[in-house]
Coordinates of C-alpha atoms in Angstrom, one line a residue:
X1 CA 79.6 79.0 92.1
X2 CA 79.2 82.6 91.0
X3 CA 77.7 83.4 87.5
X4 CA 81.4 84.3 86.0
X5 CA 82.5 80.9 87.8
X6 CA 79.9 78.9 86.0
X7 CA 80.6 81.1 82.4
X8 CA 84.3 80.1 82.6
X9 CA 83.3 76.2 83.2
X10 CA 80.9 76.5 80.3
X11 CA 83.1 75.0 77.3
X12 CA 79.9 76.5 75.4
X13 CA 81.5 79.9 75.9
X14 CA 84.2 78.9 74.4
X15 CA 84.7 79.8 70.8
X16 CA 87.7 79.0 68.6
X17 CA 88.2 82.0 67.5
X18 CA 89.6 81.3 64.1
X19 CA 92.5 80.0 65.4
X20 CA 93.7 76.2 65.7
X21 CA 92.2 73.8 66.7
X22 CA 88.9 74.5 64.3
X23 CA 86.9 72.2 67.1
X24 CA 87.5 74.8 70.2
X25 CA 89.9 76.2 71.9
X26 CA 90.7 73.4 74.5
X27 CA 92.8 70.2 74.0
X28 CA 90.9 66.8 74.6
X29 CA 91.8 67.1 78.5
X30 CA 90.3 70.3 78.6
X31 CA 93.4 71.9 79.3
X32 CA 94.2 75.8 77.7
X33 CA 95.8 75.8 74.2
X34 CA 98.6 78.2 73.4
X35 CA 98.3 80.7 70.9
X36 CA 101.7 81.0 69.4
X37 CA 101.2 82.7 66.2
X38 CA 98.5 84.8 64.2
X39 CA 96.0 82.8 62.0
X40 CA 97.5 84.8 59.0
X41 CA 101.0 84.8 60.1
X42 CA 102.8 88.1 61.5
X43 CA 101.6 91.3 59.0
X44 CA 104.4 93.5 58.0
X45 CA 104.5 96.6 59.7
X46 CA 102.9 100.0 58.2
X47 CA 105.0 102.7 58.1
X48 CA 104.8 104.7 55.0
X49 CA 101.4 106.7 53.5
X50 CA 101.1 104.5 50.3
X51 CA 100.5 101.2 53.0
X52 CA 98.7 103.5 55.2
X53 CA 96.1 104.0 52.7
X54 CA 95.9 100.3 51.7
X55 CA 95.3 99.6 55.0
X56 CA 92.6 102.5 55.4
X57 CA 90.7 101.5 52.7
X58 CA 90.8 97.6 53.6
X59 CA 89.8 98.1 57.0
X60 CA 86.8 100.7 55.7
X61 CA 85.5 97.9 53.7
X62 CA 85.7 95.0 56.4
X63 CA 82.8 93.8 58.3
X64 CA 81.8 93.9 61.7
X65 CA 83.7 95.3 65.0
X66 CA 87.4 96.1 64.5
X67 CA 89.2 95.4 67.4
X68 CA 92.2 97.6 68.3
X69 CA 95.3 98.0 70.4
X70 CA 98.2 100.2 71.0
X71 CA 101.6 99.7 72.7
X72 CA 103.5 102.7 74.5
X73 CA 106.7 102.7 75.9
X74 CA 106.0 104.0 79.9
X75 CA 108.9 103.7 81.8
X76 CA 111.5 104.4 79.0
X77 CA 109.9 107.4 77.1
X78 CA 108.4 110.6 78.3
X79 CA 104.4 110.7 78.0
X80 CA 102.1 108.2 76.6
X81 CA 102.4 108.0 73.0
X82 CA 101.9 105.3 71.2
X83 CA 104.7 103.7 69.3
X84 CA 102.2 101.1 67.9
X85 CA 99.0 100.3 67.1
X86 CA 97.0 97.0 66.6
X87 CA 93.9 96.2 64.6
X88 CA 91.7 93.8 63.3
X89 CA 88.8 93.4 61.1
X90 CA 86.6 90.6 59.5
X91 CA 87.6 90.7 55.9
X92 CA 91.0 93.3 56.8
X93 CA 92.9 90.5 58.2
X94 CA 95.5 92.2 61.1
X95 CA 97.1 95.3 60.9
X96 CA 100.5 96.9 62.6
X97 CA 101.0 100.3 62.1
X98 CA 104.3 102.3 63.5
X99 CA 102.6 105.8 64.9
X100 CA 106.1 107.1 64.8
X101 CA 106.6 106.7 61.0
X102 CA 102.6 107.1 60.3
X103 CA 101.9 110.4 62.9
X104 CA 98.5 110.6 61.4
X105 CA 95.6 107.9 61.8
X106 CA 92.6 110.3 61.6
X107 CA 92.3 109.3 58.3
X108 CA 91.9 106.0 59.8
X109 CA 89.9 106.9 62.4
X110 CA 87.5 108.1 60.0
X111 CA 87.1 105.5 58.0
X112 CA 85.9 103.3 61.2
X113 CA 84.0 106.2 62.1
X114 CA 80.6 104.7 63.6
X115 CA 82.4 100.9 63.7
X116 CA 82.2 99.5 66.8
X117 CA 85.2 99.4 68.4
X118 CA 86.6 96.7 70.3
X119 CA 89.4 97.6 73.7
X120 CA 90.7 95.7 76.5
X121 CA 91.1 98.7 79.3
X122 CA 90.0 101.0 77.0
X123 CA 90.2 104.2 79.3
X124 CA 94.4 103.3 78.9
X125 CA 94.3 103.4 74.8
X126 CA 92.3 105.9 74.3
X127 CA 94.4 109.4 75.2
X128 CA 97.5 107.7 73.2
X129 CA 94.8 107.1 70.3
X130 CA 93.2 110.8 70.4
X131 CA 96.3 112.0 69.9
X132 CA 97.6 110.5 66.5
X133 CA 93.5 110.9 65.7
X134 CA 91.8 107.9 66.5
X135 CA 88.5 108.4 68.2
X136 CA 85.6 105.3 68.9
X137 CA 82.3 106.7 68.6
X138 CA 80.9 103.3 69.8
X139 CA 83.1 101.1 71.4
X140 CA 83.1 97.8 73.8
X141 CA 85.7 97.4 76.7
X142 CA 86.2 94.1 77.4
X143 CA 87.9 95.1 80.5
X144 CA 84.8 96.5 81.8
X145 CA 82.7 93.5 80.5
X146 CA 84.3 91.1 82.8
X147 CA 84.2 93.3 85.8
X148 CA 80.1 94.0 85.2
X149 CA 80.4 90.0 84.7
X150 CA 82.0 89.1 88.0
X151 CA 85.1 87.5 86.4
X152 CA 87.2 87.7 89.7
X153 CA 90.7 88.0 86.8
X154 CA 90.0 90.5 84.1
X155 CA 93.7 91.3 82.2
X156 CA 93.1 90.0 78.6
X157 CA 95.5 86.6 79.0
X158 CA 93.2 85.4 81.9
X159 CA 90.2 86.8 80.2
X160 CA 91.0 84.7 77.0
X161 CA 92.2 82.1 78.8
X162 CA 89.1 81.4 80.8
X163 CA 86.4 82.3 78.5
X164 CA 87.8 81.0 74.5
X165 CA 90.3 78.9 76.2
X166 CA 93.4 80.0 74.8
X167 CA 96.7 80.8 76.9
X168 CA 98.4 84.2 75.0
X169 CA 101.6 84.7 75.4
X170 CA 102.6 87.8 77.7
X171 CA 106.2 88.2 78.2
X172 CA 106.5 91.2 75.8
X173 CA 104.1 93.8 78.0
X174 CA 106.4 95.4 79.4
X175 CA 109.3 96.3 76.7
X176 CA 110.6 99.2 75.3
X177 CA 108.2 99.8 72.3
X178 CA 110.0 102.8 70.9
X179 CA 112.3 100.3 69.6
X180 CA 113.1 100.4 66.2
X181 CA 112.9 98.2 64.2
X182 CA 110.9 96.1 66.6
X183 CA 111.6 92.8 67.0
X184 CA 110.1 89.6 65.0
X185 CA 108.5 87.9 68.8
X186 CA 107.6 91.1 69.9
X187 CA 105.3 91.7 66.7
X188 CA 103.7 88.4 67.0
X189 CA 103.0 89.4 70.6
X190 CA 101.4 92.6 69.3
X191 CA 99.4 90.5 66.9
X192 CA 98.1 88.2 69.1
X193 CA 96.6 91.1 71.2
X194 CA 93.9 91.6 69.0
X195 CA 93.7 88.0 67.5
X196 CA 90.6 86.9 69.9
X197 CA 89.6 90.0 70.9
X198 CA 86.3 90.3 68.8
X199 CA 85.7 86.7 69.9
X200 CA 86.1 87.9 73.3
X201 CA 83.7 90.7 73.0
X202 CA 80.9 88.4 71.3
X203 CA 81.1 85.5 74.1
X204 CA 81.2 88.7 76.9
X205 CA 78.6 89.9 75.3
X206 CA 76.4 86.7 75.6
X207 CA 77.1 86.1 79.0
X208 CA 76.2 90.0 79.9
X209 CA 72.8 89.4 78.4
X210 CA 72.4 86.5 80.2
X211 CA 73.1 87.8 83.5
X212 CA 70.4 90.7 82.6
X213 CA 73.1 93.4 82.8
X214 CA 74.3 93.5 79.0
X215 CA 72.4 97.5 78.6
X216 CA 74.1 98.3 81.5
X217 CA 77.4 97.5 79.6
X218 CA 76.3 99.3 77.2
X219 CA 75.8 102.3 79.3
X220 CA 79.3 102.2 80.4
X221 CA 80.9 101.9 77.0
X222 CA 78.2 105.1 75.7
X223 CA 79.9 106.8 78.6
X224 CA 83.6 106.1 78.3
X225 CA 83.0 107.2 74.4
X226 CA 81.4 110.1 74.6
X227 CA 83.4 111.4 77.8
X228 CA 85.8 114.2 77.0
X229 CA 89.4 114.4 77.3
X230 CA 90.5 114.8 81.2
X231 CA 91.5 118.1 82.5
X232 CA 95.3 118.1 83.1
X233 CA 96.3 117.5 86.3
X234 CA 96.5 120.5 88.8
X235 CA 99.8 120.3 90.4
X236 CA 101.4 116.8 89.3
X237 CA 104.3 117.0 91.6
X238 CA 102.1 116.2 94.5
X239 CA 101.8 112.6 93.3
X240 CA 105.6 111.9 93.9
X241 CA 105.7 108.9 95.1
X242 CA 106.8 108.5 99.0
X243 CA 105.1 112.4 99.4
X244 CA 103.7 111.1 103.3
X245 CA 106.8 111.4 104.5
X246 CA 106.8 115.4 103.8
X247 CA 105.8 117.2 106.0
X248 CA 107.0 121.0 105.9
X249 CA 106.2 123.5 103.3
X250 CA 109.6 124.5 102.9
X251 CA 110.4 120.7 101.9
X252 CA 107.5 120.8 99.5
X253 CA 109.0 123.6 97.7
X254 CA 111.6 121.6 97.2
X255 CA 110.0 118.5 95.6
X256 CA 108.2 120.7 93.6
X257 CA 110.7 122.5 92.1
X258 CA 113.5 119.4 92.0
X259 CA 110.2 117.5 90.3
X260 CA 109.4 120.4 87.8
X261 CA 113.3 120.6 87.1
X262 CA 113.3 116.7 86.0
X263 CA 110.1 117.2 84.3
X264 CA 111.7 119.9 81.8
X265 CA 115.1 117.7 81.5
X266 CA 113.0 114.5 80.9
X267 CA 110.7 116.1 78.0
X268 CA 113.5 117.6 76.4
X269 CA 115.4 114.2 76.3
X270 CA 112.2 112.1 75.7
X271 CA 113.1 109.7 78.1
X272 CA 110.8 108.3 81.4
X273 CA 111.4 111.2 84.5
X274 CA 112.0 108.3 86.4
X275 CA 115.4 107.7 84.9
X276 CA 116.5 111.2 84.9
X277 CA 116.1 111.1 88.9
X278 CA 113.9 109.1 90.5
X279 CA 111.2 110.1 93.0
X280 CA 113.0 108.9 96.0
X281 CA 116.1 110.9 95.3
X282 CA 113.7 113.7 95.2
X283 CA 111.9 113.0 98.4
X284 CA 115.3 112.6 100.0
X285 CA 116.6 115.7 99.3
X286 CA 113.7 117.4 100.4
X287 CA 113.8 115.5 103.7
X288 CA 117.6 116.7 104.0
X289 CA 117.0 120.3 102.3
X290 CA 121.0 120.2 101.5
X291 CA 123.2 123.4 101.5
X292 CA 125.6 122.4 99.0
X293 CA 126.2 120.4 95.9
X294 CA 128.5 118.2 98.3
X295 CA 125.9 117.7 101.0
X296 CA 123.4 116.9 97.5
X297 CA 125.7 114.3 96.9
X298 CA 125.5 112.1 99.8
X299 CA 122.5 111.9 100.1
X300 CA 120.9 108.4 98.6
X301 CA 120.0 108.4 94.3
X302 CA 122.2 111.8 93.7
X303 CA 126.0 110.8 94.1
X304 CA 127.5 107.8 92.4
X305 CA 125.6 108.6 89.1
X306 CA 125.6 111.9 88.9
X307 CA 128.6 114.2 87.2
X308 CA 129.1 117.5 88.7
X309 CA 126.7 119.6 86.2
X310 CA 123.7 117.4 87.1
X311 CA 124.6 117.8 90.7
X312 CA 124.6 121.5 90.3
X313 CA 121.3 121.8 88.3
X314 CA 119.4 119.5 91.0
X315 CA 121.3 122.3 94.2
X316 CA 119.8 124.9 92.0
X317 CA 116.5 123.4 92.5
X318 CA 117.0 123.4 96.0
X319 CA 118.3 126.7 96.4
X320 CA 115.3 128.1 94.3
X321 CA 113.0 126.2 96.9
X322 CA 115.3 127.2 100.3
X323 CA 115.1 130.9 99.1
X324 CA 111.0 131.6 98.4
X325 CA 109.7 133.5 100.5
X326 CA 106.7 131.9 103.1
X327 CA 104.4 133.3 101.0
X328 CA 104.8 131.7 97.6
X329 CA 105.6 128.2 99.7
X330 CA 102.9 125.3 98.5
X331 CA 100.2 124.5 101.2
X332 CA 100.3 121.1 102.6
X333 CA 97.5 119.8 100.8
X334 CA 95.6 120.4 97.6
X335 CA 92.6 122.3 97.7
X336 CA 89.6 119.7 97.1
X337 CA 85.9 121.0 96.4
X338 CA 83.3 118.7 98.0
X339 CA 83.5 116.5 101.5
X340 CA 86.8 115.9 103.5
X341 CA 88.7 112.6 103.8
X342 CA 86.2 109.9 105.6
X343 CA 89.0 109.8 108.0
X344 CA 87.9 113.4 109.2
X345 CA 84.3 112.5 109.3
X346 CA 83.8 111.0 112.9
X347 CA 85.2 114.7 114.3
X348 CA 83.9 116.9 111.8
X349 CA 80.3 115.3 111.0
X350 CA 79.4 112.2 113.1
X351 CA 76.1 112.0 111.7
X352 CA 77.7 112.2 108.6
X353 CA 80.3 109.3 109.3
X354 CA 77.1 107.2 110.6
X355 CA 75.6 107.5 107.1
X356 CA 78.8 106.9 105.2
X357 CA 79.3 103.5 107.3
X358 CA 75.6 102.6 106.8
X359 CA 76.3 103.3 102.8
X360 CA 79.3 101.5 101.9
X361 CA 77.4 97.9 104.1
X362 CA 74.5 98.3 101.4
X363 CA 76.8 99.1 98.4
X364 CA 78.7 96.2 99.7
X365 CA 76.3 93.8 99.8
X366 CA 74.6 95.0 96.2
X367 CA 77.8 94.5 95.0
X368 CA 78.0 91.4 96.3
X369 CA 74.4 90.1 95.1
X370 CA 75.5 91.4 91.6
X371 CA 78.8 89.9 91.4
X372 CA 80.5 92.7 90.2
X373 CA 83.4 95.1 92.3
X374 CA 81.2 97.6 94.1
X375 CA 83.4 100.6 92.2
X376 CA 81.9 99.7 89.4
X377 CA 78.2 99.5 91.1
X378 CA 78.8 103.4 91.7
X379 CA 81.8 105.8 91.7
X380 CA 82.8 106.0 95.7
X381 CA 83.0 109.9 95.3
X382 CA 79.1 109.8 94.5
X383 CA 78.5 107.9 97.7
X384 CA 80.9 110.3 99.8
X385 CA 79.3 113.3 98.6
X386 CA 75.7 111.9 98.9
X387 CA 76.2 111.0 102.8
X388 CA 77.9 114.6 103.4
X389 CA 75.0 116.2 101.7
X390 CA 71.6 114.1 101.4
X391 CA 69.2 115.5 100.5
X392 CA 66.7 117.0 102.5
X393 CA 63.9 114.8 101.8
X394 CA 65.6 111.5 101.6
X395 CA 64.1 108.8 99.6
X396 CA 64.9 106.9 96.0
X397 CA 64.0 109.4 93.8
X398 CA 65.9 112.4 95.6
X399 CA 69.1 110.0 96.1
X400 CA 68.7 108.8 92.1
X401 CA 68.7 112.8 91.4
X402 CA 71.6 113.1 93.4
X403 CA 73.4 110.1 92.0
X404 CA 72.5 111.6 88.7
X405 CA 74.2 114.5 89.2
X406 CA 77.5 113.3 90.2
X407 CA 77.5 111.1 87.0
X408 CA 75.5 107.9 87.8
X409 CA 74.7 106.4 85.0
X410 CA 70.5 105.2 84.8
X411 CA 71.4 101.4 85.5
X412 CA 73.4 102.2 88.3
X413 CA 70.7 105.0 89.7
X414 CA 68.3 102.4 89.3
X415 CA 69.7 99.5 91.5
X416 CA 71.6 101.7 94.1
X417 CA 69.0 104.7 94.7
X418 CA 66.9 102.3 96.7
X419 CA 69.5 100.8 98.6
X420 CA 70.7 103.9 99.3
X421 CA 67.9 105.3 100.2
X422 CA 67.4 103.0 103.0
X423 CA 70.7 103.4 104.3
X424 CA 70.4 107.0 105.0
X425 CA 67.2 107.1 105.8
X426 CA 68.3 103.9 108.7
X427 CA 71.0 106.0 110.1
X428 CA 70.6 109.6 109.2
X429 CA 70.5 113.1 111.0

C-alpha cells in the first residue's frame, strides 16, 4: 500500500468540513456522503459595484486561506475568460461573482493581497484571473499536492472524495458558463467547488508533512506564484489538430491561413474557433488544396453547413495560400533552440541517446521510490537537455547547477542531481 493508499484509508484524514454530517464525512458503513448543497445555502450572485464592495470588504476581514475558483466557457466562447468566479473565506461565508457584470476584481485582488490562496489546477485559473486582476502572492494547488502525495486520482471530486470523504457533484463542468442568467443547479455546483476546498488544503497539507515533502510543496506553489505570464504562442496554427498528416509546405500555407482566417471570424463573433470550422475541415482542405469554391464544398466539414459567402471566404484562404510564392511558404517544422526530438538521438548522438536511456530508468525509479509522477520529480526538458549537453566534469554538484539553470527547483536538485549524476557518469561519452 503506497503512502497516498494508506492517507485515503485513514478516516483520520478525513475532516467534515463544515458540512453535514458534523461527526465526518462518511456514513456509518463508511461509504462517501454527497454534498448536495452549500452549508449556507446558494449566495446570490455579484454583479453590481455596491455588492462588489460588500463582498471586498467581507472577504478582507475574514480569516485564514480563501479558497477560489473560476468557471470559463472553452468550447463555446473565444479565449479563456472567466464568466465566474468562486470564493470562500472563514468568517466571508461563499461568494459568486459574474466577471462579466463586475470586469474589475483587482480591488479584490488586493484586498487578499498576501492571503493564501487556495486552487485546484491552479496553473488553469490563474491567466483567466490576471486578467479581470486577481493575482495570489502565496497560494496552495491542491492539484499539485496530491500529485507530490502520490494520489494515483487528483481532479477535485476524487480528491474530496478520497481524502474528506465527500462525493461532489460534477455534471455541470462542462457547460456553457457565459450563460446568463445562470442557472439555480449550476450555481450550487459552482458553490460546492470551493466548499471543502480549504479543508482539502489543510488535510493535504498534513499528509505532505508527513511524507517529509510538505517544503517541497511549498517550493512548487512559491514557483507557480511568482512565475510570469507565458509568452504567447509563436505560431498557434501549428497546433491544429490532425497536423501529422501534412506534409507539404504548400499545404501548410494553407492551414495557416484557413486557421488564421477562423481565428479573426471567431474573435470577432466571440464564439469557440472550433464551431466556426473545425480543425479537420481545415486539415482537409489542405490535404485536397481545392481550386474552387465547388471543389471547397465537397470536401468533408465545408458543404452541407456552409452558405455560399462562407464557402467563398474559406477559397479565399486557399487561394491566398496556393498563390505565395516558395519563399514566404512556412517550413515544416518550428524552429526549436536546444536538443532534437529523442527520436533523432540514436543517428545524431548515440552517446547521447545512451545517456538519455540511462536517465529516464533512474528518474523512473526515484519517481517511483517517491510516489509521485516523475514529471513532477523534474521537468523532462531539463533531463533532455542535460544528457545532450552534460557537463564536462560530471558529478552532483555540476548536474544540480545544470538542473538549476533550466529551472529545477532546490528540492528537486537535491534528490535527482545524484541520481543523475550516476546515470551519466554509468553510461556517458
Amino acid at each position: 500500500m503506497t503512502d497516498a493508499q494508506e492517507t485515503a484509508a485513514d478516516s483520520s484524514l478525513r475532516t467534515t468540513g463544515g458540512a453535514p454530517p458534523d461527526d465526518g464525512g462518511t456514513s456509518d458503513t463508511g461509504a462517501p456522503i454527497p454534498l448536495l448543497e452549500p452549508r449556507e445555502g446558494i449566495p446570490p450572485v455579484i454583479a453590481d459595484a455596491d455588492a462588489l464592495d460588500r463582498v471586498v470588504a467581507a472577504f478582507a476581514a475574514g480569516s485564514g486561506p480563501v479558497a477560489v475558483d473560476a468557471e470559463r466557457a472553452s468550447g463555446y466562447r473565444y479565449g479563456q475568460r472567466a464568466y465566474l468566479v468562486q470564493l470562500r473565506r472563514e468568517g466571508a461565508g461563499t461568494a459568486l461573482i459574474d466577471p462579466v457584470a463586475c470586469p474589475d476584481l483587482s480591488g479584490l485582488g488586493e484586498a487578499l493581497s498576501g492571503v493564501e490562496w487556495v486552487l485546484h489546477a491552479a496553473t488553469q485559473d490563474l491567466p483567466c484571473l490576471r486578467e479581470i486582476g486577481m493575482v495570489p502572492t502565496r497560494l496552495f494547488d491542491t492539484e499539485l499536492a496530491g500529485r507530490l502525495a502520490g494520489f494515483p486520482r487528483v481532479g477535485l471530486g476524487a480528491m474530496v472524495e478520497n481524502v474528506l470523504g465527500f462525493v461532489l457533484e460534477k455534471g455541470h463542468s462542462a457547460v456553457d458558463w457565459s450563460t446568463r442568467p445562470l442557472p439555480e443547479p449550476w450555481l450550487r455546483y459552482a458553490a460546492l467547488d470551493v466548499e471543502l476546498l480549504v479543508d482539502l488544503r489543510d488535510a493535504l497539507e498534513k499528509e505532505l508533512d508527513r511524507q517529509g515533502k510538505l517544503d517541497w510543496a511549498l517550493q512548487e506553489f512559491d514557483a507557480i506564484a511568482s512565475a510570469p505570464p507565458p509568452e504567447p504562442r509563436k505560431d498557434p496554427w501549428r497546433r491544429t489538430s490532425g497536423m501529422h498528416k501534412v506534409r507539404r509546405r504548400r499545404q501548410l500555407a494553407v492551414v495557416r491561413e484557413l486557421w488564421q482566417a477562423r481565428d479573426r471570424i471567431a474573435r470577432r463573433r466571440d464564439v469557440s474557433p472550433g464551431k466556426v470550422l473545425p480543425d479537420a475541415a481545415i486539415v482537409e482542405a489542405a490535404l485536397a488544396l481545392p481550386s474552387n469554391v465547388h471543389a471547397l464544398a465537397a470536401l468533408n466539414g465545408f458543404g452541407h453547413r456552409a452558405g455560399r459567402r462562407q464557402l467563398e471566404q474559406w477559397q479565399a484562404a486557399v487561394d491566398r495560400a496556393r498563390a505565395l510564392p516558395e519563399s514566404e511558404l512556412p517550413q515544416q517544422g518550428q524552429q526549436v533552440t536546444g536538443p532534437p526530438p529523442p527520436r533523432a538521438w540514436a543517428d545524431k548522438d548515440p552517446a547521447a541517446a545512451a545517456r538519455l536511456t540511462a536517465a529516464r530508468a533512474a528518474v523512473s525509479a526515484l519517481a517511483e521510490r517517491l510516489t509521485m509522477p516523475q514529471e513532477n520529480l523534474v521537468s523532462p526538458d531539463a533531463v533532455r537537455r542535460l544528457c545532450w549537453e552534460p557537463p564536462r566534469v560530471i558529478d552532483p554538484e555540476s548536474v544540480g547547477a545544470a538542473l538549476a539553470g533550466f529551472g529545477a527547483r532546490p528540492w528537486q536538485v537535491e534528490q535527482v542531481a545524484p541520481v543523475l549524476a550516476d546515470a551519466l557518469r554509468g553510461k556517458g561519452a
